[in-house]
Amino acid sequence: MTHITLSPADRKPLPAPAHGTKAITLTFADNALLALLLGDHDRNVVRLEQGLGVRMSCRGNRVAINGDAARVDAAQSAVNSLYRRLERGEPVSPSDVDAAVRMSEIDDPRLPLSDLPAIRTKRGAVGPRSPGQAAYMEMLGKHEMTFGIGPAGTGKTYLAVAQAVAMLTAGKVDRIVLSRPAVEAGERLGFLPGDLKEKVDPYLRPLYDALNDMMPADMMAKRMLSGEIEVAPLAFMRGRTLAHAFVILDEAQNTTPVQMKMFLTRMGEGTRMVIAGDLSQIDLPQGARSGLRDALDTLEGLPGIGVCRFDKRDVVRHPLVARIVDAYDQRAAAEKDTRREARRSDGGRFEGSRVEGSRAEGAGK
């Protein structure tokens, strides 16, 4: 267990807190677990300090935290969640520390993190690693149709596959159907040899990778052979009714409105659907409208449909990915503002020339 004391008398006190700041000391029962939490050469402490903007110091079985009151509360939540993870026998990696930093900012009375939603597969429990993932996992459990929208690395497809595997192994659905539009990302691959499966496999590799994380390879191969896991190119979905299935459409931003409507109307009795995509990475021909954007404009707000929007704070890949996403978003926003100002300027010049023309015409009369 973790105990909290303020300004302990049996150790050198921290400097007096400034206005709006807070100083606490956490006491841990197991020094060995605490050493694992801190990391080699206190690398996890440094990560927590940088991620949460606090000062931390460790002595014996105690961790002192000092900084802005809200930041200190977030740091306390993160440290306690990591310690509970170690108590459960689970390791703590740098990515787990980053996840704890993100999750410490979630405004949810159900904290600690062990009370947040989890997807349980035979490979273990899959838990949220960001506030957006927590909301998404709740939607996957409640809604018959869920849209996951956001940048790369936010876990949209991975968590959808985890939920599908969990429901299949629990007997809640009879099969998993994975689909993805065969649209190349800005390059022409030309003719691909082999049968239909071999032709579409390169486009569906991310889905296979997620499946491999959820179940042993031999079980995956067996279920694919029996038809319990099916990979279906989007172009071959027309005319089908998918009943008692968990259906995932990945890279949905690369569908056309006609394809999207066709896909959504395949839904049969007892079926769950997840549509995942990133509206900032559309590979359709110039001027073509994305079926994902069209579906959101048309369907958002309907009962039974959940829409979860991720942002850069939910990126759980390398920290640099979040900064890359942010840089592209900032440039896109700046270009949008520039175009808006240019239109205003052009409109003003047009209005001015029209007024001058009217004056000249009046003077001529």
mmCIF file of C-alpha atoms in Angstrom:
data_model
loop_
_atom_site.group_PDB
_atom_site.id
_atom_site.type_symbol
_atom_site.label_atom_id
_atom_site.label_comp_id
_atom_site.label_asym_id
_atom_site.label_seq_id
_atom_site.Cartn_x
_atom_site.Cartn_y
_atom_site.Cartn_z
ATOM 1 C CA MET A 1 0.000 0.000 0.000
ATOM 2 C CA THR A 2 0.988 3.628 -0.487
ATOM 3 C CA HIS A 3 0.769 6.158 2.323
ATOM 4 C CA ILE A 4 0.779 9.933 1.868
ATOM 5 C CA THR A 5 2.281 12.316 4.349
ATOM 6 C CA LEU A 6 2.647 16.069 4.143
ATOM 7 C CA SER A 7 5.873 17.733 5.328
ATOM 8 C CA PRO A 8 7.190 14.713 7.294
ATOM 9 C CA ALA A 9 9.091 15.608 10.407
ATOM 10 C CA ASP A 10 11.596 12.739 10.190
ATOM 11 C CA ARG A 11 13.278 13.939 7.003
ATOM 12 C CA LYS A 12 14.615 17.161 5.578
ATOM 13 C CA PRO A 13 11.538 19.151 4.536
ATOM 14 C CA LEU A 14 11.011 20.414 1.017
ATOM 15 C CA PRO A 15 11.168 24.178 0.440
ATOM 16 C CA ALA A 16 8.015 25.959 1.529
ATOM 17 C CA PRO A 17 5.456 25.667 -1.273
ATOM 18 C CA ALA A 18 4.742 28.836 -3.217
ATOM 19 C CA HIS A 19 1.190 29.984 -3.789
ATOM 20 C CA GLY A 20 -0.700 27.376 -5.839
ATOM 21 C CA THR A 21 1.960 24.703 -5.371
ATOM 22 C CA LYS A 22 1.874 21.519 -3.346
ATOM 23 C CA ALA A 23 4.372 19.148 -1.737
ATOM 24 C CA ILE A 24 3.582 15.556 -0.767
ATOM 25 C CA THR A 25 5.527 12.461 0.185
ATOM 26 C CA LEU A 26 4.427 8.958 -0.821
ATOM 27 C CA THR A 27 5.559 6.022 1.308
ATOM 28 C CA PHE A 28 5.756 2.519 -0.199
ATOM 29 C CA ALA A 29 5.819 -0.809 1.656
ATOM 30 C CA ASP A 30 8.071 -2.752 -0.747
ATOM 31 C CA ASN A 31 11.493 -1.253 -1.499
ATOM 32 C CA ALA A 32 12.190 -3.825 -4.224
ATOM 33 C CA LEU A 33 9.055 -2.865 -6.137
ATOM 34 C CA LEU A 34 9.819 0.814 -5.644
ATOM 35 C CA ALA A 35 13.277 0.310 -7.181
ATOM 36 C CA LEU A 36 11.627 -1.241 -10.253
ATOM 37 C CA LEU A 37 9.204 1.678 -10.421
ATOM 38 C CA LEU A 38 12.029 4.241 -10.337
ATOM 39 C CA GLY A 39 13.969 2.431 -13.082
ATOM 40 C CA ASP A 40 17.689 2.129 -13.729
ATOM 41 C CA HIS A 41 19.432 5.362 -12.720
ATOM 42 C CA ASP A 42 15.978 6.847 -11.937
ATOM 43 C CA ARG A 43 15.109 6.970 -15.661
ATOM 44 C CA ASN A 44 11.404 6.535 -14.927
ATOM 45 C CA VAL A 45 11.548 9.415 -12.435
ATOM 46 C CA VAL A 46 13.036 11.654 -15.108
ATOM 47 C CA ARG A 47 10.298 10.574 -17.510
ATOM 48 C CA LEU A 48 7.604 11.390 -14.964
ATOM 49 C CA GLU A 49 9.150 14.768 -14.148
ATOM 50 C CA GLN A 50 9.357 15.747 -17.807
ATOM 51 C CA GLY A 51 5.897 14.450 -18.651
ATOM 52 C CA LEU A 52 4.099 16.018 -15.691
ATOM 53 C CA GLY A 53 6.164 19.124 -14.955
ATOM 54 C CA VAL A 54 6.943 18.311 -11.309
ATOM 55 C CA ARG A 55 10.038 17.799 -9.152
ATOM 56 C CA MET A 56 10.542 14.361 -7.622
ATOM 57 C CA SER A 57 13.103 13.085 -5.144
ATOM 58 C CA CYS A 58 13.480 9.612 -3.657
ATOM 59 C CA ARG A 59 14.963 8.466 -0.356
ATOM 60 C CA GLY A 60 14.518 4.988 1.067
ATOM 61 C CA ASN A 61 10.928 3.921 0.563
ATOM 62 C CA ARG A 62 9.613 7.446 0.085
ATOM 63 C CA VAL A 63 9.011 9.586 -2.989
ATOM 64 C CA ALA A 64 8.580 13.335 -2.551
ATOM 65 C CA ILE A 65 6.704 15.301 -5.230
ATOM 66 C CA ASN A 66 6.666 19.088 -5.456
ATOM 67 C CA GLY A 67 5.090 21.448 -7.989
ATOM 68 C CA ASP A 68 1.812 22.918 -9.151
ATOM 69 C CA ALA A 69 -1.033 21.411 -7.118
ATOM 70 C CA ALA A 70 -2.849 19.915 -10.104
ATOM 71 C CA ARG A 71 0.402 18.512 -11.532
ATOM 72 C CA VAL A 72 1.313 16.961 -8.186
ATOM 73 C CA ASP A 73 -2.083 15.239 -8.009
ATOM 74 C CA ALA A 74 -1.554 13.888 -11.530
ATOM 75 C CA ALA A 75 1.952 12.668 -10.589
ATOM 76 C CA GLN A 76 0.591 10.952 -7.479
ATOM 77 C CA SER A 77 -2.005 9.157 -9.628
ATOM 78 C CA ALA A 78 0.647 8.057 -12.138
ATOM 79 C CA VAL A 79 3.103 6.803 -9.495
ATOM 80 C CA ASN A 80 0.413 4.892 -7.612
ATOM 81 C CA SER A 81 -0.898 3.269 -10.809
ATOM 82 C CA LEU A 82 2.619 2.108 -11.758
ATOM 83 C CA TYR A 83 3.212 0.706 -8.274
ATOM 84 C CA ARG A 84 -0.091 -1.221 -8.406
ATOM 85 C CA ARG A 85 0.988 -2.602 -11.757
ATOM 86 C CA LEU A 86 4.150 -3.970 -10.166
ATOM 87 C CA GLU A 87 2.127 -5.404 -7.262
ATOM 88 C CA ARG A 88 0.111 -7.394 -9.832
ATOM 89 C CA GLY A 89 3.363 -8.861 -11.156
ATOM 90 C CA GLU A 90 3.334 -6.844 -14.373
ATOM 91 C CA PRO A 91 6.523 -5.122 -15.621
ATOM 92 C CA VAL A 92 6.928 -1.376 -16.004
ATOM 93 C CA SER A 93 8.535 -0.221 -19.256
ATOM 94 C CA PRO A 94 9.181 3.322 -20.507
ATOM 95 C CA SER A 95 6.018 3.071 -22.624
ATOM 96 C CA ASP A 96 4.057 2.103 -19.493
ATOM 97 C CA VAL A 97 5.388 5.222 -17.760
ATOM 98 C CA ASP A 98 4.311 7.359 -20.720
ATOM 99 C CA ALA A 99 0.873 5.710 -20.604
ATOM 100 C CA ALA A 100 0.571 6.433 -16.879
ATOM 101 C CA VAL A 101 1.431 10.091 -17.550
ATOM 102 C CA ARG A 102 -1.310 10.324 -20.189
ATOM 103 C CA MET A 103 -3.861 8.466 -18.075
ATOM 104 C CA SER A 104 -3.138 10.543 -14.967
ATOM 105 C CA GLU A 105 -4.813 13.463 -16.703
ATOM 106 C CA ILE A 106 -8.091 11.639 -17.319
ATOM 107 C CA ASP A 107 -10.938 13.320 -15.457
ATOM 108 C CA ASP A 108 -12.626 10.141 -14.276
ATOM 109 C CA PRO A 109 -13.639 9.306 -10.717
ATOM 110 C CA ARG A 110 -12.960 5.608 -11.413
ATOM 111 C CA LEU A 111 -9.218 6.042 -11.043
ATOM 112 C CA PRO A 112 -7.061 4.078 -10.145
ATOM 113 C CA LEU A 113 -6.328 2.758 -13.593
ATOM 114 C CA SER A 114 -7.120 -0.817 -12.603
ATOM 115 C CA ASP A 115 -10.794 0.196 -12.536
ATOM 116 C CA LEU A 116 -10.776 1.468 -16.121
ATOM 117 C CA PRO A 117 -12.111 -0.700 -18.964
ATOM 118 C CA ALA A 118 -9.980 -3.606 -20.138
ATOM 119 C CA ILE A 119 -10.295 -6.057 -23.019
ATOM 120 C CA ARG A 120 -9.411 -9.597 -21.956
ATOM 121 C CA THR A 121 -7.898 -12.009 -24.452
ATOM 122 C CA LYS A 122 -6.043 -15.307 -24.009
ATOM 123 C CA ARG A 123 -2.792 -13.353 -24.292
ATOM 124 C CA GLY A 124 -3.816 -11.208 -21.311
ATOM 125 C CA ALA A 125 -5.721 -8.020 -20.596
ATOM 126 C CA VAL A 126 -5.416 -5.048 -22.939
ATOM 127 C CA GLY A 127 -5.902 -1.786 -21.051
ATOM 128 C CA PRO A 128 -6.183 1.842 -22.159
ATOM 129 C CA ARG A 129 -2.964 3.816 -22.556
ATOM 130 C CA SER A 130 -4.560 7.240 -23.037
ATOM 131 C CA PRO A 131 -7.827 8.998 -22.122
ATOM 132 C CA GLY A 132 -9.011 8.639 -25.717
ATOM 133 C CA GLN A 133 -8.382 4.894 -25.633
ATOM 134 C CA ALA A 134 -10.395 4.576 -22.412
ATOM 135 C CA ALA A 135 -13.382 6.292 -24.051
ATOM 136 C CA TYR A 136 -12.957 4.193 -27.208
ATOM 137 C CA MET A 137 -12.876 0.925 -25.261
ATOM 138 C CA GLU A 138 -16.086 1.863 -23.480
ATOM 139 C CA MET A 139 -17.743 2.579 -26.823
ATOM 140 C CA LEU A 140 -16.545 -0.754 -28.240
ATOM 141 C CA GLY A 141 -18.261 -2.497 -25.346
ATOM 142 C CA LYS A 142 -21.534 -0.542 -25.519
ATOM 143 C CA HIS A 143 -22.276 0.381 -29.142
ATOM 144 C CA GLU A 144 -23.171 -1.869 -32.046
ATOM 145 C CA MET A 145 -21.350 0.458 -34.428
ATOM 146 C CA THR A 146 -18.296 2.501 -33.451
ATOM 147 C CA PHE A 147 -16.261 4.997 -35.464
ATOM 148 C CA GLY A 148 -12.645 5.508 -34.348
ATOM 149 C CA ILE A 149 -11.229 8.688 -35.908
ATOM 150 C CA GLY A 150 -7.746 10.031 -35.355
ATOM 151 C CA PRO A 151 -4.062 10.102 -36.255
ATOM 152 C CA ALA A 152 -1.704 7.173 -36.670
ATOM 153 C CA GLY A 153 -0.504 5.410 -33.544
ATOM 154 C CA THR A 154 -3.599 5.951 -31.381
ATOM 155 C CA GLY A 155 -4.601 2.274 -31.257
ATOM 156 C CA LYS A 156 -7.830 2.533 -33.283
ATOM 157 C CA THR A 157 -7.324 -0.734 -35.164
ATOM 158 C CA TYR A 158 -5.389 -2.577 -32.450
ATOM 159 C CA LEU A 159 -8.088 -2.109 -29.812
ATOM 160 C CA ALA A 160 -10.836 -2.989 -32.292
ATOM 161 C CA VAL A 161 -9.069 -6.281 -33.087
ATOM 162 C CA ALA A 162 -8.583 -6.927 -29.346
ATOM 163 C CA GLN A 163 -12.311 -6.440 -28.723
ATOM 164 C CA ALA A 164 -13.133 -8.704 -31.682
ATOM 165 C CA VAL A 165 -10.864 -11.494 -30.405
ATOM 166 C CA ALA A 166 -12.262 -11.162 -26.870
ATOM 167 C CA MET A 167 -15.842 -11.460 -28.123
ATOM 168 C CA LEU A 168 -14.974 -14.395 -30.408
ATOM 169 C CA THR A 169 -13.250 -16.374 -27.647
ATOM 170 C CA ALA A 170 -16.140 -15.604 -25.259
ATOM 171 C CA GLY A 171 -18.647 -16.946 -27.803
ATOM 172 C CA LYS A 172 -20.447 -13.605 -28.203
ATOM 173 C CA VAL A 173 -19.831 -13.586 -31.967
ATOM 174 C CA ASP A 174 -19.283 -16.466 -34.380
ATOM 175 C CA ARG A 175 -16.576 -14.922 -36.512
ATOM 176 C CA ILE A 176 -14.364 -11.910 -37.188
ATOM 177 C CA VAL A 177 -14.433 -10.199 -40.574
ATOM 178 C CA LEU A 178 -11.563 -7.840 -41.432
ATOM 179 C CA SER A 179 -11.740 -5.492 -44.380
ATOM 180 C CA ARG A 180 -9.736 -2.646 -45.846
ATOM 181 C CA PRO A 181 -9.896 -0.724 -49.127
ATOM 182 C CA ALA A 182 -7.043 -1.653 -51.491
ATOM 183 C CA VAL A 183 -5.848 1.911 -52.032
ATOM 184 C CA GLU A 184 -2.123 2.589 -52.425
ATOM 185 C CA ALA A 185 -0.548 5.381 -50.394
ATOM 186 C CA GLY A 186 0.593 7.683 -53.168
ATOM 187 C CA GLU A 187 2.353 5.075 -55.287
ATOM 188 C CA ARG A 188 1.435 2.545 -57.977
ATOM 189 C CA LEU A 189 2.414 -1.028 -57.183
ATOM 190 C CA GLY A 190 1.209 -2.404 -60.510
ATOM 191 C CA PHE A 191 0.295 -6.069 -61.015
ATOM 192 C CA LEU A 192 0.544 -8.267 -57.914
ATOM 193 C CA PRO A 193 1.033 -12.026 -58.492
ATOM 194 C CA GLY A 194 -0.843 -14.831 -56.765
ATOM 195 C CA ASP A 195 -4.433 -15.645 -55.872
ATOM 196 C CA LEU A 196 -6.920 -13.180 -54.355
ATOM 197 C CA LYS A 197 -5.659 -13.638 -50.780
ATOM 198 C CA GLU A 198 -2.036 -13.117 -51.832
ATOM 199 C CA LYS A 199 -2.978 -9.974 -53.748
ATOM 200 C CA VAL A 200 -4.800 -8.309 -50.852
ATOM 201 C CA ASP A 201 -2.570 -9.542 -48.002
ATOM 202 C CA PRO A 202 -0.088 -6.631 -48.315
ATOM 203 C CA TYR A 203 -2.935 -4.167 -47.706
ATOM 204 C CA LEU A 204 -4.204 -6.117 -44.680
ATOM 205 C CA ARG A 205 -0.862 -6.717 -42.965
ATOM 206 C CA PRO A 206 -1.596 -4.291 -40.053
ATOM 207 C CA LEU A 207 -4.702 -6.321 -39.209
ATOM 208 C CA TYR A 208 -2.716 -9.578 -39.251
ATOM 209 C CA ASP A 209 -0.096 -7.993 -36.979
ATOM 210 C CA ALA A 210 -2.770 -7.045 -34.441
ATOM 211 C CA LEU A 211 -4.258 -10.550 -34.582
ATOM 212 C CA ASN A 212 -0.821 -12.093 -33.959
ATOM 213 C CA ASP A 213 -0.569 -10.041 -30.770
ATOM 214 C CA MET A 214 -3.929 -11.347 -29.542
ATOM 215 C CA MET A 215 -3.644 -15.109 -30.135
ATOM 216 C CA PRO A 216 -1.008 -17.783 -30.829
ATOM 217 C CA ALA A 217 -0.063 -18.227 -34.475
ATOM 218 C CA ASP A 218 -1.350 -21.819 -34.659
ATOM 219 C CA MET A 219 -4.740 -20.811 -33.247
ATOM 220 C CA MET A 220 -4.958 -17.898 -35.673
ATOM 221 C CA ALA A 221 -4.172 -20.176 -38.632
ATOM 222 C CA LYS A 222 -6.751 -22.742 -37.446
ATOM 223 C CA ARG A 223 -9.480 -20.121 -37.065
ATOM 224 C CA MET A 224 -8.721 -18.627 -40.464
ATOM 225 C CA LEU A 225 -8.902 -22.064 -42.054
ATOM 226 C CA SER A 226 -12.280 -22.740 -40.422
ATOM 227 C CA GLY A 227 -13.645 -19.351 -41.491
ATOM 228 C CA GLU A 228 -13.953 -17.975 -37.944
ATOM 229 C CA ILE A 229 -11.515 -15.242 -38.977
ATOM 230 C CA GLU A 230 -12.105 -13.951 -42.485
ATOM 231 C CA VAL A 231 -10.210 -11.382 -44.510
ATOM 232 C CA ALA A 232 -12.609 -9.859 -47.024
ATOM 233 C CA PRO A 233 -11.585 -7.177 -49.549
ATOM 234 C CA LEU A 234 -14.044 -4.289 -49.441
ATOM 235 C CA ALA A 235 -14.810 -4.696 -53.146
ATOM 236 C CA PHE A 236 -16.179 -8.212 -52.489
ATOM 237 C CA MET A 237 -18.569 -7.264 -49.660
ATOM 238 C CA ARG A 238 -21.521 -6.262 -51.850
ATOM 239 C CA GLY A 239 -24.574 -8.503 -51.551
ATOM 240 C CA ARG A 240 -23.518 -10.107 -48.260
ATOM 241 C CA THR A 241 -25.293 -10.034 -44.906
ATOM 242 C CA LEU A 242 -22.881 -10.340 -41.989
ATOM 243 C CA ALA A 243 -24.724 -11.827 -38.998
ATOM 244 C CA HIS A 244 -23.295 -12.664 -35.548
ATOM 245 C CA ALA A 245 -19.924 -11.260 -36.577
ATOM 246 C CA PHE A 246 -17.455 -8.636 -35.428
ATOM 247 C CA VAL A 247 -16.617 -6.624 -38.543
ATOM 248 C CA ILE A 248 -13.712 -4.155 -38.756
ATOM 249 C CA LEU A 249 -13.145 -1.718 -41.603
ATOM 250 C CA ASP A 250 -9.646 -0.242 -41.413
ATOM 251 C CA GLU A 251 -8.316 2.782 -43.355
ATOM 252 C CA ALA A 252 -11.939 3.829 -43.862
ATOM 253 C CA GLN A 253 -10.907 7.306 -45.013
ATOM 254 C CA ASN A 254 -9.999 5.711 -48.347
ATOM 255 C CA THR A 255 -13.536 4.542 -49.112
ATOM 256 C CA THR A 256 -15.895 6.449 -51.362
ATOM 257 C CA PRO A 257 -19.381 7.395 -50.085
ATOM 258 C CA VAL A 258 -20.879 4.596 -52.201
ATOM 259 C CA GLN A 259 -18.448 2.019 -50.776
ATOM 260 C CA MET A 260 -19.070 3.195 -47.218
ATOM 261 C CA LYS A 261 -22.857 2.975 -47.555
ATOM 262 C CA MET A 262 -22.497 -0.490 -49.071
ATOM 263 C CA PHE A 263 -20.274 -1.626 -46.198
ATOM 264 C CA LEU A 264 -22.440 -0.229 -43.398
ATOM 265 C CA THR A 265 -25.566 -1.863 -44.794
ATOM 266 C CA ARG A 266 -23.968 -5.343 -44.610
ATOM 267 C CA MET A 267 -24.762 -5.353 -40.886
ATOM 268 C CA GLY A 268 -26.919 -8.297 -39.810
ATOM 269 C CA GLU A 269 -28.378 -9.601 -36.557
ATOM 270 C CA GLY A 270 -25.972 -9.794 -33.616
ATOM 271 C CA THR A 271 -23.184 -8.006 -35.472
ATOM 272 C CA ARG A 272 -20.775 -5.361 -34.181
ATOM 273 C CA MET A 273 -19.019 -3.005 -36.584
ATOM 274 C CA VAL A 274 -15.961 -0.828 -36.083
ATOM 275 C CA ILE A 275 -14.906 1.731 -38.676
ATOM 276 C CA ALA A 276 -11.409 3.149 -38.157
ATOM 277 C CA GLY A 277 -9.671 5.864 -40.149
ATOM 278 C CA ASP A 278 -7.584 9.022 -40.246
ATOM 279 C CA LEU A 279 -9.100 11.926 -42.159
ATOM 280 C CA SER A 280 -5.669 13.564 -42.475
ATOM 281 C CA GLN A 281 -4.329 10.663 -44.592
ATOM 282 C CA ILE A 282 -6.762 10.330 -47.484
ATOM 283 C CA ASP A 283 -5.217 8.600 -50.523
ATOM 284 C CA LEU A 284 -8.225 8.951 -52.844
ATOM 285 C CA PRO A 285 -7.875 10.783 -56.181
ATOM 286 C CA GLN A 286 -7.816 14.568 -55.969
ATOM 287 C CA GLY A 287 -11.302 15.959 -55.462
ATOM 288 C CA ALA A 288 -12.903 12.641 -54.421
ATOM 289 C CA ARG A 289 -14.938 12.863 -51.205
ATOM 290 C CA SER A 290 -14.031 10.441 -48.432
ATOM 291 C CA GLY A 291 -16.744 7.969 -47.506
ATOM 292 C CA LEU A 292 -15.653 8.232 -43.874
ATOM 293 C CA ARG A 293 -16.209 11.994 -43.776
ATOM 294 C CA ASP A 294 -19.528 11.548 -45.574
ATOM 295 C CA ALA A 295 -20.652 8.885 -43.074
ATOM 296 C CA LEU A 296 -19.756 11.042 -40.078
ATOM 297 C CA ASP A 297 -21.656 14.012 -41.514
ATOM 298 C CA THR A 298 -24.669 11.773 -42.104
ATOM 299 C CA LEU A 299 -24.737 9.385 -39.143
ATOM 300 C CA GLU A 300 -23.135 11.040 -36.126
ATOM 301 C CA GLY A 301 -25.655 11.343 -33.318
ATOM 302 C CA LEU A 302 -27.838 8.399 -34.347
ATOM 303 C CA PRO A 303 -28.741 6.007 -31.480
ATOM 304 C CA GLY A 304 -26.497 2.945 -31.357
ATOM 305 C CA ILE A 305 -23.585 4.666 -33.101
ATOM 306 C CA GLY A 306 -20.544 5.809 -31.145
ATOM 307 C CA VAL A 307 -17.914 8.205 -32.477
ATOM 308 C CA CYS A 308 -14.550 8.485 -30.725
ATOM 309 C CA ARG A 309 -12.119 11.167 -31.890
ATOM 310 C CA PHE A 310 -8.476 10.775 -30.962
ATOM 311 C CA ASP A 311 -5.862 13.535 -31.017
ATOM 312 C CA LYS A 312 -2.099 13.863 -30.651
ATOM 313 C CA ARG A 313 -2.321 13.231 -26.883
ATOM 314 C CA ASP A 314 -3.557 9.705 -27.607
ATOM 315 C CA VAL A 315 -0.576 8.691 -29.764
ATOM 316 C CA VAL A 316 1.012 5.695 -28.020
ATOM 317 C CA ARG A 317 3.829 4.939 -30.447
ATOM 318 C CA HIS A 318 7.241 6.612 -30.162
ATOM 319 C CA PRO A 319 6.906 10.070 -28.520
ATOM 320 C CA LEU A 320 8.300 11.601 -31.708
ATOM 321 C CA VAL A 321 5.181 10.433 -33.587
ATOM 322 C CA ALA A 322 3.001 12.711 -31.442
ATOM 323 C CA ARG A 323 5.280 15.669 -32.228
ATOM 324 C CA ILE A 324 5.190 14.827 -35.956
ATOM 325 C CA VAL A 325 1.383 14.674 -35.906
ATOM 326 C CA ASP A 326 1.256 18.001 -34.050
ATOM 327 C CA ALA A 327 3.636 19.665 -36.532
ATOM 328 C CA TYR A 328 1.518 18.575 -39.514
ATOM 329 C CA ASP A 329 -1.676 19.709 -37.762
ATOM 330 C CA GLN A 330 -0.169 23.120 -37.031
ATOM 331 C CA ARG A 331 0.951 23.531 -40.644
ATOM 332 C CA ALA A 332 -2.484 22.509 -41.934
ATOM 333 C CA ALA A 333 -4.134 25.043 -39.606
ATOM 334 C CA ALA A 334 -1.740 27.789 -40.708
ATOM 335 C CA GLU A 335 -2.386 27.027 -44.398
ATOM 336 C CA LYS A 336 -6.128 27.112 -43.765
ATOM 337 C CA ASP A 337 -5.825 30.532 -42.075
ATOM 338 C CA THR A 338 -3.704 31.809 -44.986
ATOM 339 C CA ARG A 339 -6.308 30.694 -47.540
ATOM 340 C CA ARG A 340 -9.073 32.309 -45.503
ATOM 341 C CA GLU A 341 -7.193 35.627 -45.340
ATOM 342 C CA ALA A 342 -6.478 35.434 -49.076
ATOM 343 C CA ARG A 343 -10.185 34.983 -49.830
ATOM 344 C CA ARG A 344 -11.061 37.931 -47.622
ATOM 345 C CA SER A 345 -8.418 40.060 -49.302
ATOM 346 C CA ASP A 346 -9.601 39.079 -52.778
ATOM 347 C CA GLY A 347 -13.194 39.808 -51.782
ATOM 348 C CA GLY A 348 -12.221 43.235 -50.500
ATOM 349 C CA ARG A 349 -10.353 44.101 -53.709
ATOM 350 C CA PHE A 350 -13.317 42.947 -55.805
ATOM 351 C CA GLU A 351 -15.735 45.057 -53.766
ATOM 352 C CA GLY A 352 -13.428 48.095 -54.018
ATOM 353 C CA SER A 353 -13.053 47.787 -57.797
ATOM 354 C CA ARG A 354 -16.825 47.494 -58.147
ATOM 355 C CA VAL A 355 -17.349 50.689 -56.130
ATOM 356 C CA GLU A 356 -14.730 52.546 -58.204
ATOM 357 C CA GLY A 357 -16.434 51.338 -61.381
ATOM 358 C CA SER A 358 -19.777 52.606 -60.164
ATOM 359 C CA ARG A 359 -18.292 56.031 -59.363
ATOM 360 C CA ALA A 360 -16.654 56.286 -62.771
ATOM 361 C CA GLU A 361 -19.924 55.358 -64.459
ATOM 362 C CA GLY A 362 -21.767 58.021 -62.474
ATOM 363 C CA ALA A 363 -19.189 60.674 -63.362
ATOM 364 C CA GLY A 364 -19.542 59.802 -67.066
ATOM 365 C CA LYS A 365 -23.257 60.478 -66.900
#
